[in-house]
Tab-separated table of C-alpha atoms in Angstrom:
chain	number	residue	atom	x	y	z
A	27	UNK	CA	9.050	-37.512	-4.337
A	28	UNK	CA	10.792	-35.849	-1.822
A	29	UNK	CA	12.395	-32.175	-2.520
A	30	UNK	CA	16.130	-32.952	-2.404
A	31	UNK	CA	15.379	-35.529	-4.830
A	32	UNK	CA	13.175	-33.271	-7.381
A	33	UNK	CA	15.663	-31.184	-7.337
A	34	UNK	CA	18.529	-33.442	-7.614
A	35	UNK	CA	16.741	-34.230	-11.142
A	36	UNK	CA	16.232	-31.629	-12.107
A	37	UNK	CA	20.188	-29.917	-11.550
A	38	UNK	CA	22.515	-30.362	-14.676
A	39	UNK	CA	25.347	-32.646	-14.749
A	40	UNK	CA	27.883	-29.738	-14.308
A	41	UNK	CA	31.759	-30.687	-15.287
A	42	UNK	CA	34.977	-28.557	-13.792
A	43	UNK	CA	35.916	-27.480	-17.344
A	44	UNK	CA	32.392	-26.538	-18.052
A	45	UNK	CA	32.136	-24.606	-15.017
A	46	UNK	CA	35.734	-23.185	-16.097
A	47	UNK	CA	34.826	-21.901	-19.374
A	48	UNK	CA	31.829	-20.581	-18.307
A	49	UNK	CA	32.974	-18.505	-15.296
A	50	UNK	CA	35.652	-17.004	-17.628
A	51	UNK	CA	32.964	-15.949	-19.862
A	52	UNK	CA	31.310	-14.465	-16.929
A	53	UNK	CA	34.251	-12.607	-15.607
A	54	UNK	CA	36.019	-11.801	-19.108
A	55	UNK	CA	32.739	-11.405	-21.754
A	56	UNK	CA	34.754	-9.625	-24.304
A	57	UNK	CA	38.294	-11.798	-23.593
A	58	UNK	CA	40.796	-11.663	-20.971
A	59	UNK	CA	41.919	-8.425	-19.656
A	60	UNK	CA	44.627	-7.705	-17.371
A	61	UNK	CA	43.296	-6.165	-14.015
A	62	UNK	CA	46.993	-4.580	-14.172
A	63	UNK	CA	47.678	-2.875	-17.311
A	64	UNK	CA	44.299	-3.938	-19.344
A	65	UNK	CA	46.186	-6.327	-22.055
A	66	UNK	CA	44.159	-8.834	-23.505
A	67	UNK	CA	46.644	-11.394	-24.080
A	68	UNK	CA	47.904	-14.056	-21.632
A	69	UNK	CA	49.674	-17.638	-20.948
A	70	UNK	CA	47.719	-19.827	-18.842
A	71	UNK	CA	49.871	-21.532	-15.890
A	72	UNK	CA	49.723	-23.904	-13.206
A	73	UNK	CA	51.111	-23.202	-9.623
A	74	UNK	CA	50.989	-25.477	-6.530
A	75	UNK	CA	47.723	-26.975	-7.948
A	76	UNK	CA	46.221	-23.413	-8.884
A	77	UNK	CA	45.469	-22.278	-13.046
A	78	UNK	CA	46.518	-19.022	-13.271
A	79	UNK	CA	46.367	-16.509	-16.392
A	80	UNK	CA	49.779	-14.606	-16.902
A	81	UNK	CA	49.533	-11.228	-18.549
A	82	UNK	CA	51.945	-11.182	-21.538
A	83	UNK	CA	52.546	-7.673	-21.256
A	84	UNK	CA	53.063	-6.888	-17.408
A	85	UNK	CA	53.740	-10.467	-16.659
A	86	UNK	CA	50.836	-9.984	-13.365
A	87	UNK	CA	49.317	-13.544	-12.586
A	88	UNK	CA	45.811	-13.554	-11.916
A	89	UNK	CA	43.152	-16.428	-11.247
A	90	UNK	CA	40.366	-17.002	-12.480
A	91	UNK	CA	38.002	-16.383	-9.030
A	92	UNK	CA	40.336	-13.395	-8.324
A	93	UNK	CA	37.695	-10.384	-8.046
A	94	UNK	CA	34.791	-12.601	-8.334
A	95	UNK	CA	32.453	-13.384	-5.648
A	96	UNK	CA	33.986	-16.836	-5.334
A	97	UNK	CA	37.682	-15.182	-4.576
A	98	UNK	CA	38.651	-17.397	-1.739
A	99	UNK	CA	36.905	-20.103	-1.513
A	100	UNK	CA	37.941	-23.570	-0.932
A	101	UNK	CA	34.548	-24.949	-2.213
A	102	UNK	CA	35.008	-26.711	-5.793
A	103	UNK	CA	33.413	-24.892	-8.702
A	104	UNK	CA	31.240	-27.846	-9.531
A	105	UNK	CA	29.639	-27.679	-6.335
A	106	UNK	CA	29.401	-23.734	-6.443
A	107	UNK	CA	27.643	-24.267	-10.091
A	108	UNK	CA	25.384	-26.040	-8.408
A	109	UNK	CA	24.623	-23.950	-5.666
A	110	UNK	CA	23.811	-20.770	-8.360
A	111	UNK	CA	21.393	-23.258	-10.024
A	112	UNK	CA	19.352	-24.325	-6.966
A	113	UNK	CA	19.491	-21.044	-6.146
A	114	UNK	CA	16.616	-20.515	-8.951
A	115	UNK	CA	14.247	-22.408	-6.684
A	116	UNK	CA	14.766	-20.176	-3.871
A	117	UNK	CA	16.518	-23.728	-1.081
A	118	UNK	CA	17.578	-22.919	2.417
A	119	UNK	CA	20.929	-23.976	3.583
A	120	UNK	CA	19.994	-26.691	5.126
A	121	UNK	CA	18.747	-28.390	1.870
A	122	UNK	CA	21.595	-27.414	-0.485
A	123	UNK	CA	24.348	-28.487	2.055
A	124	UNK	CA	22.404	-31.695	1.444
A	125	UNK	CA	22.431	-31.592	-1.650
A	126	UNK	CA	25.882	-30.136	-3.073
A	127	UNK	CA	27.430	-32.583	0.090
A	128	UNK	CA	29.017	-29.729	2.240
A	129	UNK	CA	28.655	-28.284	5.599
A	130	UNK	CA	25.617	-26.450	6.839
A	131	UNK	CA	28.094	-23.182	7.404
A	132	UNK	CA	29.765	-23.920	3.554
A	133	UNK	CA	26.445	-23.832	2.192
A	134	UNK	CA	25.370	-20.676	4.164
A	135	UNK	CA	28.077	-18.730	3.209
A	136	UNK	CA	27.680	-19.652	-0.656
A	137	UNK	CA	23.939	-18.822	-0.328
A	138	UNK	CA	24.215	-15.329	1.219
A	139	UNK	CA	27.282	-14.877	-1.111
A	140	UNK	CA	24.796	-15.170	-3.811
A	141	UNK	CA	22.477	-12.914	-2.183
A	142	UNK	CA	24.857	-10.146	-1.873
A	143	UNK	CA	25.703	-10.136	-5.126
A	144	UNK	CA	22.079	-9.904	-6.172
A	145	UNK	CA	22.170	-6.850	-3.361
A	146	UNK	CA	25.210	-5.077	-5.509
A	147	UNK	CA	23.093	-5.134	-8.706
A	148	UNK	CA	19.284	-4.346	-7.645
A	149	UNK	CA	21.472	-1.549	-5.938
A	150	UNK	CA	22.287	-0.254	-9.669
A	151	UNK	CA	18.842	-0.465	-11.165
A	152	UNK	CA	16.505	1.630	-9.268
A	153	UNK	CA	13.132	1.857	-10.748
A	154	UNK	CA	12.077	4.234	-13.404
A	155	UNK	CA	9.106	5.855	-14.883
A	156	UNK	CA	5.221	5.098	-13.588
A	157	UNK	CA	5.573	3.074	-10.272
A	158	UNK	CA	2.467	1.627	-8.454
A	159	UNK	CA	3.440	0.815	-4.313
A	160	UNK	CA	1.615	-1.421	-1.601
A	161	UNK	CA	2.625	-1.472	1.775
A	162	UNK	CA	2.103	-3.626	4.189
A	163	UNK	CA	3.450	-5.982	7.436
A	164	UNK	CA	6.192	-8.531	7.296
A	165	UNK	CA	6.128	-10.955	10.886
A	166	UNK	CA	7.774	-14.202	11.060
A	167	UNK	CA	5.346	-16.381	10.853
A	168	UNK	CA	6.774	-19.442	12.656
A	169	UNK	CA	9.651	-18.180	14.739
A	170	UNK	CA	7.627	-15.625	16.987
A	171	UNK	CA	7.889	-15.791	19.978
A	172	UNK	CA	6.448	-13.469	22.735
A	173	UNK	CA	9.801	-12.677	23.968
A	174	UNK	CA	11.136	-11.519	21.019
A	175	UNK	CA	11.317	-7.497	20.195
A	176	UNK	CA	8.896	-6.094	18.321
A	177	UNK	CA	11.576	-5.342	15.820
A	178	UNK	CA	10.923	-9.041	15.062
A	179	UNK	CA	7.621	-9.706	14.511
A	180	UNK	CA	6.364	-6.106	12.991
A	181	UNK	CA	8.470	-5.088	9.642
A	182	UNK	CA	7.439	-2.532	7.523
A	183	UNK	CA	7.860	-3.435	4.153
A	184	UNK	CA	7.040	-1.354	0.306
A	185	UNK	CA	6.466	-3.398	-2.671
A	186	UNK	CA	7.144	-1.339	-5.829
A	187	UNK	CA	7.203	-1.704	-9.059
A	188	UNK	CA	7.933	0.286	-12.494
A	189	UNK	CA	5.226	-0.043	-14.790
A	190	UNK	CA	5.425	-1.056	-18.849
A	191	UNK	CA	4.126	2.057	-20.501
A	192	UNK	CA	2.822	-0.348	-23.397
A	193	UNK	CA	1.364	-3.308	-21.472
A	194	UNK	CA	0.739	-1.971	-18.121
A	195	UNK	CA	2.186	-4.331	-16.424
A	196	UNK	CA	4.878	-4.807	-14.050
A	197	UNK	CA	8.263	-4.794	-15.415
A	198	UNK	CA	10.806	-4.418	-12.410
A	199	UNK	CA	10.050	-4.482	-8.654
A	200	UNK	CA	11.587	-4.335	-5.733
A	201	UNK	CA	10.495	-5.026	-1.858
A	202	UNK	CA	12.391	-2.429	0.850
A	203	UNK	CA	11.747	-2.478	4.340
A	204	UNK	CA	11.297	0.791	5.242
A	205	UNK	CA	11.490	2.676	8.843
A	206	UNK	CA	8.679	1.977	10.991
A	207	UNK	CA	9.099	5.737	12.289
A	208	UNK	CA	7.620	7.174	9.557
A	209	UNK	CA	5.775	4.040	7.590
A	210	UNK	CA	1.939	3.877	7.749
A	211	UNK	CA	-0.022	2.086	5.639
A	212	UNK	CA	-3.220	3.936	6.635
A	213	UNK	CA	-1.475	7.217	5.777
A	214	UNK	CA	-1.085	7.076	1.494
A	215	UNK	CA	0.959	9.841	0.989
A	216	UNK	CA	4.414	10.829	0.535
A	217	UNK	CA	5.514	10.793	4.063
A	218	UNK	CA	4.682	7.049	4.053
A	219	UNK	CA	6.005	6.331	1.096
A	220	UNK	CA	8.939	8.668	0.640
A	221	UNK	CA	11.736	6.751	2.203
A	222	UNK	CA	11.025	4.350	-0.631
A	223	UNK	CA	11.318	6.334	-3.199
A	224	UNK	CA	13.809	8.026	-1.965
A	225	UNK	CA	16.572	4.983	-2.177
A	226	UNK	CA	14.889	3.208	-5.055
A	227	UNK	CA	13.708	5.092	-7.474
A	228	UNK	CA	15.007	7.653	-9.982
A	229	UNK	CA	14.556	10.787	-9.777
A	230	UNK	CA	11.571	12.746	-11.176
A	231	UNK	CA	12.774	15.600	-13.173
A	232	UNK	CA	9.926	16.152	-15.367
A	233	UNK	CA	7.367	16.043	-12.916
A	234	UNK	CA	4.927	13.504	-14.674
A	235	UNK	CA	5.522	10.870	-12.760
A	236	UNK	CA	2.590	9.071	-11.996
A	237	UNK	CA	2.453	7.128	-8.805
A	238	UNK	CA	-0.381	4.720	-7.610
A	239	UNK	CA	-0.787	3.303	-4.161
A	240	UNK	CA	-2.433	0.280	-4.188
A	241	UNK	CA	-3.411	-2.202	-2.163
A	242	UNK	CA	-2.621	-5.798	-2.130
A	243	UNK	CA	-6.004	-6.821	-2.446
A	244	UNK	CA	-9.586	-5.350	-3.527
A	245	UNK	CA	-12.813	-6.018	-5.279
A	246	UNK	CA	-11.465	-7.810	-8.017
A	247	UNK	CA	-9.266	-10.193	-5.979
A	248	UNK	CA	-5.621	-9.716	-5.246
A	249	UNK	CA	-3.243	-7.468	-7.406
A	250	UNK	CA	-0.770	-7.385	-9.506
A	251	UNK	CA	1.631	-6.430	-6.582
A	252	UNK	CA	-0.531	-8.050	-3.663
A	253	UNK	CA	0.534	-11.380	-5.699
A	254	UNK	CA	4.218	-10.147	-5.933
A	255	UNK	CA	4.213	-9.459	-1.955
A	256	UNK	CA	1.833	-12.733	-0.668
A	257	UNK	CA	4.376	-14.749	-3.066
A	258	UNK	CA	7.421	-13.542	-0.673
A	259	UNK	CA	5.980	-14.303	2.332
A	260	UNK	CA	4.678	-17.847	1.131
A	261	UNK	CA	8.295	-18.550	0.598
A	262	UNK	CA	9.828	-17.399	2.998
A	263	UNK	CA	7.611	-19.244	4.976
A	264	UNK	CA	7.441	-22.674	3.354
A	265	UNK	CA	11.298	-22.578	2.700
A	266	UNK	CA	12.755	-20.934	6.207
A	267	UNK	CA	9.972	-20.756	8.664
A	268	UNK	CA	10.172	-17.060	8.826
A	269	UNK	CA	13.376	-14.318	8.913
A	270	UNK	CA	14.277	-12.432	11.224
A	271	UNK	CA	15.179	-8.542	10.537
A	272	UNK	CA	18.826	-8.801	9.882
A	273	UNK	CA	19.000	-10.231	6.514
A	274	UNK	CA	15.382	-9.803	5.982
A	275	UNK	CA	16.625	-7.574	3.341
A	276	UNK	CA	18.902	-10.176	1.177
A	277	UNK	CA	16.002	-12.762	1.126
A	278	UNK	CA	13.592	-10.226	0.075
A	279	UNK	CA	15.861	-9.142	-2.482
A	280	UNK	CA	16.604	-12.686	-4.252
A	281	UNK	CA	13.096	-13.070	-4.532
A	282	UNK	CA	12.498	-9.889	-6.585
A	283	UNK	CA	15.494	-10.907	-8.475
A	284	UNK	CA	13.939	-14.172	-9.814
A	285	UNK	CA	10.716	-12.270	-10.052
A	286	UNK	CA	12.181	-9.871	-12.061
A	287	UNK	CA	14.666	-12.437	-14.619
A	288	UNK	CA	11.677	-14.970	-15.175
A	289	UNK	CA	13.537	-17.040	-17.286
A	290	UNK	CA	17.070	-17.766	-17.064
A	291	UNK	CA	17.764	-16.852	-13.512
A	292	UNK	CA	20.973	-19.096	-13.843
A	293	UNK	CA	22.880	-17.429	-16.404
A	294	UNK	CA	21.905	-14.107	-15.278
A	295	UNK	CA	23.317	-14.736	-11.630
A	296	UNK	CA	26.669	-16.112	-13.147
A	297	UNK	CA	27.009	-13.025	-14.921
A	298	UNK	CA	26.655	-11.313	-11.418
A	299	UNK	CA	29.302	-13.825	-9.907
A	300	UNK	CA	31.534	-12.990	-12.689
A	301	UNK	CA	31.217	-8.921	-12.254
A	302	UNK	CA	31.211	-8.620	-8.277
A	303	UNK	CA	33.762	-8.947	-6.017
A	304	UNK	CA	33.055	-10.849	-2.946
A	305	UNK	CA	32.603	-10.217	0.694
A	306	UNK	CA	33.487	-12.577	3.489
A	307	UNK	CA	32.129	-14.524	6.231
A	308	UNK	CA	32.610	-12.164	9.390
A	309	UNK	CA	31.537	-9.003	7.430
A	310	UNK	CA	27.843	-11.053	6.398
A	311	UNK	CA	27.643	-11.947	9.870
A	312	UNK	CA	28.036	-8.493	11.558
A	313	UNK	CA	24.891	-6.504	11.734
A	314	UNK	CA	25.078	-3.665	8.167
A	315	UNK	CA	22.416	-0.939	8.505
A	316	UNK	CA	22.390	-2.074	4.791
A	317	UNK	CA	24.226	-0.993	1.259
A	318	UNK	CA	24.476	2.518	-0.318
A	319	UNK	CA	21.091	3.988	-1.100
A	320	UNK	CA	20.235	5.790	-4.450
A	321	UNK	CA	18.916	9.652	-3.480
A	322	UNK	CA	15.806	10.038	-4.687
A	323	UNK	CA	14.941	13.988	-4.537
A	324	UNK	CA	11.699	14.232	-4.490
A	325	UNK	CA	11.335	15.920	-1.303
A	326	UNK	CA	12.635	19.239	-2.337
A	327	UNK	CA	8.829	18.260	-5.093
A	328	UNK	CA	6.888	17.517	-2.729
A	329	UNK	CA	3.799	19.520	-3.887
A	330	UNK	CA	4.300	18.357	-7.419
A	331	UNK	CA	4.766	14.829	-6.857
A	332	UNK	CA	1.798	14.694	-4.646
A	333	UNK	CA	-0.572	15.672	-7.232
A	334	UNK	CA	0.533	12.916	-9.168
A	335	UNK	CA	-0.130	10.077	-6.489
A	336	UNK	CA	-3.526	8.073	-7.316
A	337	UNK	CA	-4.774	6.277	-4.522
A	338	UNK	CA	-6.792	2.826	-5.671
């Protein structure tokens, strides 16, 4: 059985009134509030073709994609519905314009959409507590060529990951690419690492932090995070033949997001849709030395957080 058919079969029979109802819930959880004056009741309307939701206090008309990451679009919710479920399975554009019957640049935009709305909320949640880190080399694996920049085929790249104080285990992690000026693998110790820490983890203010750099694979066979890393690159791989550095970043990100939701990666990326506003074609298409970093302060620690660092 071919992919686009698995998948096909495996995609729920979406309706528009479903989709409706359930990207109000997504936007509105706790009822309908006026972006305008915050009143929570409203008259729902229909204008040239278009439901909107009148405020009965301030009379302001708002739609339902209005401040969502689907403000704009001419693409039918069914098919966007769609989209945010395949999504789970990690498809390239090429597939779901197949699939969701829309144009290669439709589908692109909807996917990347997606992905910067997944950006906007791993931005929120850096990690906390114990972390282990691996770092390594990202190249495309099918795309080199030996014209292209080294930019292209050498990416530094840290895996972390915040670890369950009861099980041990991973609980949240994240994959940054990190600058190659100061990035060496062979070098486990803060200067390597920093820059990491620095935009994606919390700050350490009692100083008992403990930090392991590990490796992504040893003795015992591959880690917990080796898995988390070699996973990534399989798919990006298998699914897009290799990235290139600009949206490295995005990709990387959706997979840590379905890493890190395990179950219902569906109605957790609604809930995203719902909350974040969108962004538009020509500003995903311009080259973005990437979205606000969290400060990590650490540096100004240095001495403390280095005695803390285990190296396995």
């Amino acid at each position: 059985m071919s992919d686009s058919n698995r998948l096909c079969e495996q995609a729920p029979a979406f309706s528009e009134e479903d989709c409706e109802i359930a990207l109000f819930r997504a936007k509105w959880p706790d009822g309908f509030r006026c972006p305008r004056c915050g009143g929570l009741d409203f008259y729902r309307i229909v204008s040239r073709g278009r439901r909107l939701f009148e405020c009965s206090s301030c009379s302001h008309q708002t739609s339902l994609t209005a401040g969502t990451i689907l403000q704009g679009t001419g693409t039918p919710l069914v098919k966007w519905f769609q989209a945010l479920f395949l999504m789970g399975t990690g498809i390239s554009a090429v597939l779901l314009a197949e699939l969701i019957q829309v144009t290669y640049k439709t589908a692109w935009l909807i996917n990347h959409k997606l992905r910067f709305a997944i950006q906007m909320h791993d931005e929120g949640r850096p990690l906390t507590g114990d972390l282990q880190l691996v770092g390594d080399f990202y190249a495309r694996p099918v795309t080199n060529r030996p014209s292209d920049p080294l930019a292209y085929r050498d990416e530094p790249a840290v895996v972390g990951a915040s670890i369950d104080p009861e099980s041990g285990e991973l609980a949240e992690v994240k994959i940054k690419r990190v600058s190659a000026k100061t990035f060496n693998r062979r070098t486990f110790d803060v200067d390597s690492f920093g820059g990491f820490l620095w935009r994606h983890a919390t700050e350490d203010r009692t100083g008992e932090r403990r930090i392991e750099i590990v490796k992504a694979s040893g003795r015992e066979g591959v880690t917990a995070l080796g898995a988390v890393w070699r996973g990534a690159i399989a798919w990006l791989a298998r699914t897009f033949g290799g990235i290139g550095p600009k949206h490295l970043q995005a990709y990387l990100d959706e997979y840590c997001f379905r890493v890190n939701v395990r179950t219902d990666g569906f109605k957790a990326l609604l809930s995203l849709c719902g909350r974040i506003g969108t962004i538009t074609q020509p500003e995903l298409v311009r080259k973005r030395s990437g979205i606000r970093s969290i400060r990590w302060t650490g540096r100004t620690n240095e001495a403390k957080l280095s005695r803390n660092i285990c190296i396995s």
